[in-house]
Coordinates of C-alpha atoms in Angstrom, one line a residue:
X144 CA 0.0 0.0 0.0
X145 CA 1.1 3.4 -0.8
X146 CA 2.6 5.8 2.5
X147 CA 1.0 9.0 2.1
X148 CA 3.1 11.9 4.1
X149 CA 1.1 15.0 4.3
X150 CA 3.3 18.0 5.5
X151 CA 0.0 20.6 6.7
X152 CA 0.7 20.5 10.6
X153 CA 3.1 23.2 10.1
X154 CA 1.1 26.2 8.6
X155 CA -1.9 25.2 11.0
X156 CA 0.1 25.7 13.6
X157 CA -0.3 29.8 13.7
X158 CA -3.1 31.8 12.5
X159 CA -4.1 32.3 9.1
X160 CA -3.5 35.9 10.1
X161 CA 0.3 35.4 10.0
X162 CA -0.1 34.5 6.2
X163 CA 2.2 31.8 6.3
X164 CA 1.3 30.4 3.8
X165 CA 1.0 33.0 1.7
X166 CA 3.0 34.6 -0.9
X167 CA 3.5 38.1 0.9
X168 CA 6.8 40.3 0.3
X169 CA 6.3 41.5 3.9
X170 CA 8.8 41.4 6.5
X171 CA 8.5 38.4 7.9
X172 CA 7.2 37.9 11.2
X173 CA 9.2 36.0 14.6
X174 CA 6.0 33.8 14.2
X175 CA 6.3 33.2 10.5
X176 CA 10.3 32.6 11.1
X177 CA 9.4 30.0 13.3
X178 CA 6.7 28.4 11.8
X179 CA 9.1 28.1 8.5
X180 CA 11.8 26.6 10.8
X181 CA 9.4 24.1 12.0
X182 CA 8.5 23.0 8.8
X183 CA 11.6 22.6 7.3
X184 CA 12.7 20.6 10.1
X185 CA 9.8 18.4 9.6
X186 CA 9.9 18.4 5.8
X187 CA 13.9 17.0 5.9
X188 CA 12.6 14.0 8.8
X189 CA 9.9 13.0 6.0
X190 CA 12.7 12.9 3.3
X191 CA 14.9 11.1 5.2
X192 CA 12.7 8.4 7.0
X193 CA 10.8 8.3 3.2
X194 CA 10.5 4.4 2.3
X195 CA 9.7 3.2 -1.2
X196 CA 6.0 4.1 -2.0
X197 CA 6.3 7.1 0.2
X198 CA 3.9 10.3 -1.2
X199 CA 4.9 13.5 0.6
X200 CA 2.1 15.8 -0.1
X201 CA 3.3 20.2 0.4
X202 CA 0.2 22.2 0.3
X203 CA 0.0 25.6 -1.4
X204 CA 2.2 27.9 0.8
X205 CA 5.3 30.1 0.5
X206 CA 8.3 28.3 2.7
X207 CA 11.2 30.1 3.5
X208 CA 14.0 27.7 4.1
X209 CA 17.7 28.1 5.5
X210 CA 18.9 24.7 4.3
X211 CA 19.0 22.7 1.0
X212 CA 16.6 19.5 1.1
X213 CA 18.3 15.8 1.2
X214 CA 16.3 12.4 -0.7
X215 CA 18.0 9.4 -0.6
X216 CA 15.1 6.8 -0.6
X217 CA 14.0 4.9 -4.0
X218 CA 10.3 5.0 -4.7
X219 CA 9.4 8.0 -3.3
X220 CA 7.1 10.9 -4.6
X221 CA 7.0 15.0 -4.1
X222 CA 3.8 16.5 -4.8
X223 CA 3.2 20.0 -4.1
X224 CA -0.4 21.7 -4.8
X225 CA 0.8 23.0 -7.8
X226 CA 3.3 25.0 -9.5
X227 CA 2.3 28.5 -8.5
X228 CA 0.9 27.4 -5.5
X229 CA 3.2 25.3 -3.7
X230 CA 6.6 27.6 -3.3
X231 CA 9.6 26.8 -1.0
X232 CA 12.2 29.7 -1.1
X233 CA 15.9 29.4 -0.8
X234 CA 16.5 33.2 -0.6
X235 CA 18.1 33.2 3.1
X236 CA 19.6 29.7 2.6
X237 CA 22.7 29.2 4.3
X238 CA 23.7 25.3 4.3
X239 CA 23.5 23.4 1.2
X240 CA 24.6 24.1 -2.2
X241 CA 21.6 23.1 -3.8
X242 CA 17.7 23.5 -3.3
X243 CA 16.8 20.1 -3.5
X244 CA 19.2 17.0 -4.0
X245 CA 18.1 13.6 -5.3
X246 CA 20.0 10.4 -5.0
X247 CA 17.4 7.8 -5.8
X248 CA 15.8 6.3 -8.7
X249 CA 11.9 6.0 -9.5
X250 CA 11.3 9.5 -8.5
X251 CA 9.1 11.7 -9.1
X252 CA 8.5 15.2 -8.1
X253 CA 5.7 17.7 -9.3
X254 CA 3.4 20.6 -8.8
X255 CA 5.7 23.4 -6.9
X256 CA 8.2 26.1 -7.3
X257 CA 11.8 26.4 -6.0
X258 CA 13.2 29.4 -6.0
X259 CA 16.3 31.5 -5.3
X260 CA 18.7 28.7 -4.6
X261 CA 22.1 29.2 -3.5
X262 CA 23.4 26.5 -6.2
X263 CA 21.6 24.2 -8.2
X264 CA 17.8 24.4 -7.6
X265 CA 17.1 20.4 -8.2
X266 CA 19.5 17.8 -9.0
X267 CA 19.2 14.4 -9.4
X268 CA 22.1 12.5 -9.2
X269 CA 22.5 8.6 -10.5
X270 CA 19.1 7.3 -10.7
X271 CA 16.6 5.9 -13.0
X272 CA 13.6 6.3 -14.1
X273 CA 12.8 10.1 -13.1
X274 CA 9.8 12.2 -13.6
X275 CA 9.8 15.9 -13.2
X276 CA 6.2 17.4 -13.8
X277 CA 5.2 20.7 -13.3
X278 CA 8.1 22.1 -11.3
X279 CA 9.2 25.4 -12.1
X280 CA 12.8 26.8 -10.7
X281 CA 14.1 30.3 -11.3
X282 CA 16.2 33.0 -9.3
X283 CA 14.0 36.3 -8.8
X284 CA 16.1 38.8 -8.7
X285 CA 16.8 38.4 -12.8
X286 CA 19.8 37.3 -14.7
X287 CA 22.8 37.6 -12.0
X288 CA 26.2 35.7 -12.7
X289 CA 25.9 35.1 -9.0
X290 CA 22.7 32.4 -9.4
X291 CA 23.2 28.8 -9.2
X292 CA 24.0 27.7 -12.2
X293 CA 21.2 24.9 -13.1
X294 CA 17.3 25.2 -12.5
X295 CA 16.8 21.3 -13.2
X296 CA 19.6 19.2 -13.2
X297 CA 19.5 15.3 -13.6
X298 CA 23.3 14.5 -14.1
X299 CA 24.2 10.1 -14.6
X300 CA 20.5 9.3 -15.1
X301 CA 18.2 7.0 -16.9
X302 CA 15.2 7.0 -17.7
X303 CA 14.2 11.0 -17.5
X304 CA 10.9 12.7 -18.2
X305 CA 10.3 16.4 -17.8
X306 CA 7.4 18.0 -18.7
X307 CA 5.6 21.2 -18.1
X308 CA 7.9 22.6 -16.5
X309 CA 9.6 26.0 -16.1
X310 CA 13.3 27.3 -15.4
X311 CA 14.4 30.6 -15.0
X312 CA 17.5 32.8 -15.0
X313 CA 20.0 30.3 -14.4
X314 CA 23.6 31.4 -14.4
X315 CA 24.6 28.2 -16.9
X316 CA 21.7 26.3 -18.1
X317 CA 17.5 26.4 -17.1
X318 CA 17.1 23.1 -17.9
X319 CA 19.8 20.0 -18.5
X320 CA 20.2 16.6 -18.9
X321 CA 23.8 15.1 -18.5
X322 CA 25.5 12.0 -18.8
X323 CA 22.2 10.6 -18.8
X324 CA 20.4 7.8 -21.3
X325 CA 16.7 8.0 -22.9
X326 CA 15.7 11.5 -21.9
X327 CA 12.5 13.0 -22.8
X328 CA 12.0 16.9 -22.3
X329 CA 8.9 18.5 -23.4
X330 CA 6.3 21.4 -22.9
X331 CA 8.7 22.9 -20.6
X332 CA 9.7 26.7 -20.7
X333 CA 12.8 28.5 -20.2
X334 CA 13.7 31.8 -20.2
X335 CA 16.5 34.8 -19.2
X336 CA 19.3 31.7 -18.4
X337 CA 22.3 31.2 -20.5
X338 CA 21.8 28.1 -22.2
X339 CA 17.6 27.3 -22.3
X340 CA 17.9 24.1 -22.5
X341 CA 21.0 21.8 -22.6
X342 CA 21.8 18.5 -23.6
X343 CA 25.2 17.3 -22.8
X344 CA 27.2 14.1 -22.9
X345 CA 23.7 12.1 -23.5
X346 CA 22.5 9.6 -25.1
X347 CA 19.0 9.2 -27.1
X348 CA 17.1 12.9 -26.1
X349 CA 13.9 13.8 -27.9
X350 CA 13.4 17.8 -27.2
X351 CA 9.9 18.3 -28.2
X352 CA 7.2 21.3 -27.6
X353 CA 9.0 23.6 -26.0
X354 CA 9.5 27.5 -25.9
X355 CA 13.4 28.6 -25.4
X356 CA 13.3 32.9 -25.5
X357 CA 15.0 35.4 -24.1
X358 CA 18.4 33.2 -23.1
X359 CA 21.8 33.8 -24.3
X360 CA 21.5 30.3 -26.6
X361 CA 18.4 28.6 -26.8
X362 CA 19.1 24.9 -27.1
X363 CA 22.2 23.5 -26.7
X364 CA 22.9 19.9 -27.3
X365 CA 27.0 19.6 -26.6
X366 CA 29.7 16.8 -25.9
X367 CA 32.8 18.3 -23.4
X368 CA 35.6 16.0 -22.8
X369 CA 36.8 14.6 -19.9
X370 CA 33.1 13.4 -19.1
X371 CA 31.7 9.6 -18.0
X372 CA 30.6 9.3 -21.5
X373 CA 30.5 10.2 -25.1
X374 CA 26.6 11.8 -25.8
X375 CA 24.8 11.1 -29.5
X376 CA 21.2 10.4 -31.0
X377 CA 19.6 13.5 -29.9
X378 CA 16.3 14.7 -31.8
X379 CA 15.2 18.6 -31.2
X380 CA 11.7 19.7 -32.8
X381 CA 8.5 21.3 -33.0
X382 CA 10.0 23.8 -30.7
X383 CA 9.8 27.7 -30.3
X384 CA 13.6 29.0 -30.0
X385 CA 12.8 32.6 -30.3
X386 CA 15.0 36.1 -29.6
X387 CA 17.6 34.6 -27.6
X388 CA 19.9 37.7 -27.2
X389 CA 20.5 37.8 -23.5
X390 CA 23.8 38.9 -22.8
X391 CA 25.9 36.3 -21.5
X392 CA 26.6 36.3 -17.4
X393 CA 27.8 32.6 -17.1
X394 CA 30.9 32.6 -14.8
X395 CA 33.8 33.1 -16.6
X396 CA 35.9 29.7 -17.8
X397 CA 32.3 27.7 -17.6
X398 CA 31.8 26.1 -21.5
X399 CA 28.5 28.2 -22.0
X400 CA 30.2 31.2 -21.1
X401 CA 31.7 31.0 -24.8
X402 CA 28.2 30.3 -26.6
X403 CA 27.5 33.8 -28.2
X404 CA 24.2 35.8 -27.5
X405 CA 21.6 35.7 -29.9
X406 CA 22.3 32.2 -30.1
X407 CA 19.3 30.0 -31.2
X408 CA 20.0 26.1 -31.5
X409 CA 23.4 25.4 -30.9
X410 CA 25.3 21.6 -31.8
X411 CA 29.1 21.9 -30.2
X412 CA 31.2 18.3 -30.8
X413 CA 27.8 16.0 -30.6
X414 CA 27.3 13.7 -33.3
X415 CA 23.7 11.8 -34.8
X416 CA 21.6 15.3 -34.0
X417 CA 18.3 15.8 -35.7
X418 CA 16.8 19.1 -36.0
X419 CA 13.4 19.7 -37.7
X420 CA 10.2 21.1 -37.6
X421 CA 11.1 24.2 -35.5
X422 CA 10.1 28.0 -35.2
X423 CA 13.4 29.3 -35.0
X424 CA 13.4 33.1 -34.9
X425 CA 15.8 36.4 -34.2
X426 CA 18.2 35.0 -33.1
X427 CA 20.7 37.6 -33.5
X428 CA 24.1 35.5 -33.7
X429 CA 22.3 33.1 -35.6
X430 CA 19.3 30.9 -35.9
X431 CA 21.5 27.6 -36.2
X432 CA 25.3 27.3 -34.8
X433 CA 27.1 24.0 -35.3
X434 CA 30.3 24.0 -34.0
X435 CA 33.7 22.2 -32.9
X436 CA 35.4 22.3 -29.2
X437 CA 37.8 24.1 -30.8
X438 CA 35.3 27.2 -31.7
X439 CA 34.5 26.9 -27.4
X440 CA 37.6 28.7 -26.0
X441 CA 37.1 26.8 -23.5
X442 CA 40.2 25.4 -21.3
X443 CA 40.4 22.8 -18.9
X444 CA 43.6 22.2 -16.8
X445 CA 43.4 18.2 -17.0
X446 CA 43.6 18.4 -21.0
X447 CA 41.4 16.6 -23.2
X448 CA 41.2 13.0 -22.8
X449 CA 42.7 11.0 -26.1
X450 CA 39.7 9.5 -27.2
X451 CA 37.6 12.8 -26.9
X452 CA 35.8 13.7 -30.6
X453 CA 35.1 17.5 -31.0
X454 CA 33.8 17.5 -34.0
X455 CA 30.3 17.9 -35.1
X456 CA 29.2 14.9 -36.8
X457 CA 26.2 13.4 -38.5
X458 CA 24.1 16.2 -38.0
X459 CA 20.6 16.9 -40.1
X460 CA 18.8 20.2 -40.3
X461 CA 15.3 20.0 -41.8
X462 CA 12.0 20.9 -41.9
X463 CA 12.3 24.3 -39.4
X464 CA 10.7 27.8 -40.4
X465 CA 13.4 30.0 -40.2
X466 CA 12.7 34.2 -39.2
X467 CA 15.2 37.0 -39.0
X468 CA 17.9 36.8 -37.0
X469 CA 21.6 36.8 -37.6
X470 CA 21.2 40.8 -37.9
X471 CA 23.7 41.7 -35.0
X472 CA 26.2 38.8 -34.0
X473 CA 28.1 38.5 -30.7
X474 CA 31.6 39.0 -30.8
X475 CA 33.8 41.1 -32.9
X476 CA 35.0 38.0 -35.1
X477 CA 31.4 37.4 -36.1
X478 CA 30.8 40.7 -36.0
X479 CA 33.4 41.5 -39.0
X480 CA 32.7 38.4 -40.3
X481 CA 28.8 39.2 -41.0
X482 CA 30.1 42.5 -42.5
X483 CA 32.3 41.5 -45.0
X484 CA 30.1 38.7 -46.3
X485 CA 27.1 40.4 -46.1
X486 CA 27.4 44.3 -45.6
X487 CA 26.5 46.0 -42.6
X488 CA 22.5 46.2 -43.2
X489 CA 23.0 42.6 -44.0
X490 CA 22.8 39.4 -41.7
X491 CA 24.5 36.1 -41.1
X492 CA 22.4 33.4 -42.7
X493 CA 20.0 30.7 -40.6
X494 CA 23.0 28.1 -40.5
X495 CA 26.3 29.0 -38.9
X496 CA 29.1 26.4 -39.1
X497 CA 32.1 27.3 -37.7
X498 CA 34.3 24.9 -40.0
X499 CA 36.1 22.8 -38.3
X500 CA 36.1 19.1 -39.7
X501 CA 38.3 15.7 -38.8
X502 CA 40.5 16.0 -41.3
X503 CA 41.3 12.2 -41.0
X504 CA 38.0 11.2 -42.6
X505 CA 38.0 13.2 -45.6
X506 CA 37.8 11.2 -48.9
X507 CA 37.6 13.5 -51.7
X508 CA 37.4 16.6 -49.6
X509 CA 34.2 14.9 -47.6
X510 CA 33.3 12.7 -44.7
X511 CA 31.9 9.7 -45.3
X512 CA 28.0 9.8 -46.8
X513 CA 26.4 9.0 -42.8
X514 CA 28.8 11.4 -40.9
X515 CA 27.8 14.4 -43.0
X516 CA 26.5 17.5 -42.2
X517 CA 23.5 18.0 -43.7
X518 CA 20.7 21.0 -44.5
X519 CA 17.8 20.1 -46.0
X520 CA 16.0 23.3 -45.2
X521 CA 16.6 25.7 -47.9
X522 CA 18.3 27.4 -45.8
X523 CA 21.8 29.9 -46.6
X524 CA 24.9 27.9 -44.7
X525 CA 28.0 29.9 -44.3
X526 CA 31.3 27.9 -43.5
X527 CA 32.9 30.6 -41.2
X528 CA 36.1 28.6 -41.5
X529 CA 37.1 28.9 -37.8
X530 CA 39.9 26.8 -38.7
X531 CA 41.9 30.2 -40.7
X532 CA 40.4 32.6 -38.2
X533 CA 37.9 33.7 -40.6
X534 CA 40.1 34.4 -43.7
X535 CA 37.8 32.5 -46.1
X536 CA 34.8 31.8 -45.3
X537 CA 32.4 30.2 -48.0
X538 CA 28.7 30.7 -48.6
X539 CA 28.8 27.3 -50.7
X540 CA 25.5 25.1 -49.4
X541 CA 26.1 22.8 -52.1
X542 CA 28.2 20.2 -49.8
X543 CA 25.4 20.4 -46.9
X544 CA 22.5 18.9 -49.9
X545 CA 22.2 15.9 -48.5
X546 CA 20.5 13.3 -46.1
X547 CA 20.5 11.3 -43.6
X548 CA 18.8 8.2 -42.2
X549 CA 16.0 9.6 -38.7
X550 CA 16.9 8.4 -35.9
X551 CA 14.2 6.7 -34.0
X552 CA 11.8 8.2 -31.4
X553 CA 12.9 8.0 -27.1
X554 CA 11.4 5.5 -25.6
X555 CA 11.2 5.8 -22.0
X556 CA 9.5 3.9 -18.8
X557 CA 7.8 6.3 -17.8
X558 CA 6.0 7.2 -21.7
X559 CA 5.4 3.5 -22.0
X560 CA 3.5 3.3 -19.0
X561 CA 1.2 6.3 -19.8
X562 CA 0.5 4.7 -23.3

């Protein structure tokens, strides 16, 4: 039989007058201080005696809490009252570097808001079979390098829906999935973080429904080195990826502090990507931005491990509805780049490809037919030739006119159980 955990003792505890439940900017009171205290404390005993089956129920309220939150049982469900309704504040947190921290599989949490985390809002660490629904995380005070640097963060997972949900103003990326296998993120919404949404060292992501707008790149699907695993056969579509021209506050030496504002879909080193049936739009760097490590700038003191790839490879563009965009790159190399190709009332086309290619595989001055890049869009590529700093750059799109076999739909536990 399911254990149902209801944390309500808490706010019943003092007068409705004291609001504490409520989502009042007020000072707070001694009484509402001390009512938030005793629910945290009794909020962390359910989490840590939780037993497989567990259900811990948070009704609508605003919680101020001091300390991140711990899980470590299997089986165990969060359910808040819903996502505006249920909120638990990290604004005077002063233990913890994360919100909320995971280390169990067949989760599930849903239906609340975590905000203003000193690090990571909610990370899941090593589990399968993870459901995120309806949770949204964000940092209220706006962009600020100083946030933590992911809203929702399963890292080493399998298994991993997230739907409906919201992240905002992360200081690295809203949403992201690494290291993970079979990942489904969909109908979710991010906004005002560096990277929207990010998928990174994974394996077999569908990226479906969602709105990306108003970040400094959109979505990101990357491979770094020096990670538990390679990441390929990612699929991104019938998304909105719209004016993402924040200017980028990631912390200095992070890999998404090189991605390039007004960036709108972004492939760095991943190989077997799929991209089709978007609304791409204004993106002022440009709409489409497949790149090598190499383009990153980014530096690691450990080196890159031998058997790292950094090229893009296998990647098919087709299908999206390209708008605008590519009108005022980031960056003084793109910056000179758009005006000598294309004037300076002109714009970078919908596909940016920074040039860089393994050199190795080249027969006849192309990779082999299935580790191509190719456009099928009707879209303008320019091969910025990153390699030469720039010095010829080529508006040929006659090498990206080909195909590529689709890679197969996600299937996940969690999807085959709802169908």
């Amino acid at each position: 039989m399911v254990k149902a955990i209801r944390v309500l003792a808490i706010c019943g505890a003092v007068t409705a007058a004291l609001a504490g439940c409520s989502k009042s900017e007020a000072p707070a009171s001694a009484d509402k201080v001390s009512a938030d205290a005793a629910f945290q404390k009794k909020l962390q005993e359910q989490l840590l005696d939780a037993q497989p089956g567990s259900v811990i129920e948070i009704p609508a309220g605003s919680y101020h809490l001091s300390s991140g939150l711990t899980l470590r049982a299997n089986g165990v469900t969060i359910r808040g009252a819903g996502m505006d309704k249920t909120i638990l504040s990290f604004k005077d947190q002063v233990a913890g570097p994360e919100g909320m921290l995971v280390y169990a599989s067949n989760f599930t949490i849903e239906g609340l808001t975590i905000e203003d985390s000193k690090g990571d809002g909610l990370k899941i660490n090593d589990g399968d079979n993870v459901t995120i629904r309806q949770v949204k995380v964000q940092w209220t005070g706006g962009s600020k390098v100083s946030n933590g640097a992911y809203g929702i963060y399963p890292v080493k997972t399998r298994n991993v829906l997230i739907e409906d949900c919201v992240a905002i103003a992360a200081s690295d990326a809203g949403i992201y999935v690494g290291q993970s296998n079979g990942v489904v993120v969909r109908r979710s919404r991010a906004e005002q973080n560096v990277a929207g949404i990010e998928i990174e060292n994974t394996v077999n992501a569908d990226v479906y429904d969602n709105v990306a707008t108003n970040n400094t790149g959109g979505i990101l699907v990357f491979n770094m080195p020096n990670l538990s695993q390679p990441g390929h056969s990612t699929r991104v579509f019938k998304n909105k990826v719209d004016k993402n021209n924040l200017g980028n506050f990631a912390a200095r030496g992070t890999a998404v502090a090189s991605v390039p504002a007004g960036s709108g879909i972004v492939i760095n080193s991943n190989s077997k990507v799929e991209i089709f049936d978007n609304d791409v739009s204004d993106n002022q760097t440009a709409n489409v931005i497949i790149s090598s490590y190499h383009s990153t700038g980014y530096f690691t003191e450990k080196g890159v491990a031998a058997n790292y790839d950094p090229y893009p490879k296998a990647i098919y563009v087709y299908g999206n509805r390209f708008k605008g965009g590519g009108d005022s790159p980031d960056g003084l190399d793109l910056k000179a780049l758009k005006i000598a190709m294309y004037g300076l009332s002109g714009h970078l086309p919908d596909v940016l490809w920074d040039g860089y290619v393994d050199t190795k595989l080249l027969v006849k001055g192309q990779l082999p037919a299935e580790q191509r890049i190719c456009i099928q869009n009707d879209a303008e590529v320019l091969n910025a030739d990153g390699p030469n700093k720039y010095k010829n750059p080529s508006k040929d799109s006659a090498p990206f006119r080909c195909e590529l076999a689709k890679l197969p739909a996600v299937t996940i536990t969690q999807l085959a159980a709802q169908s």
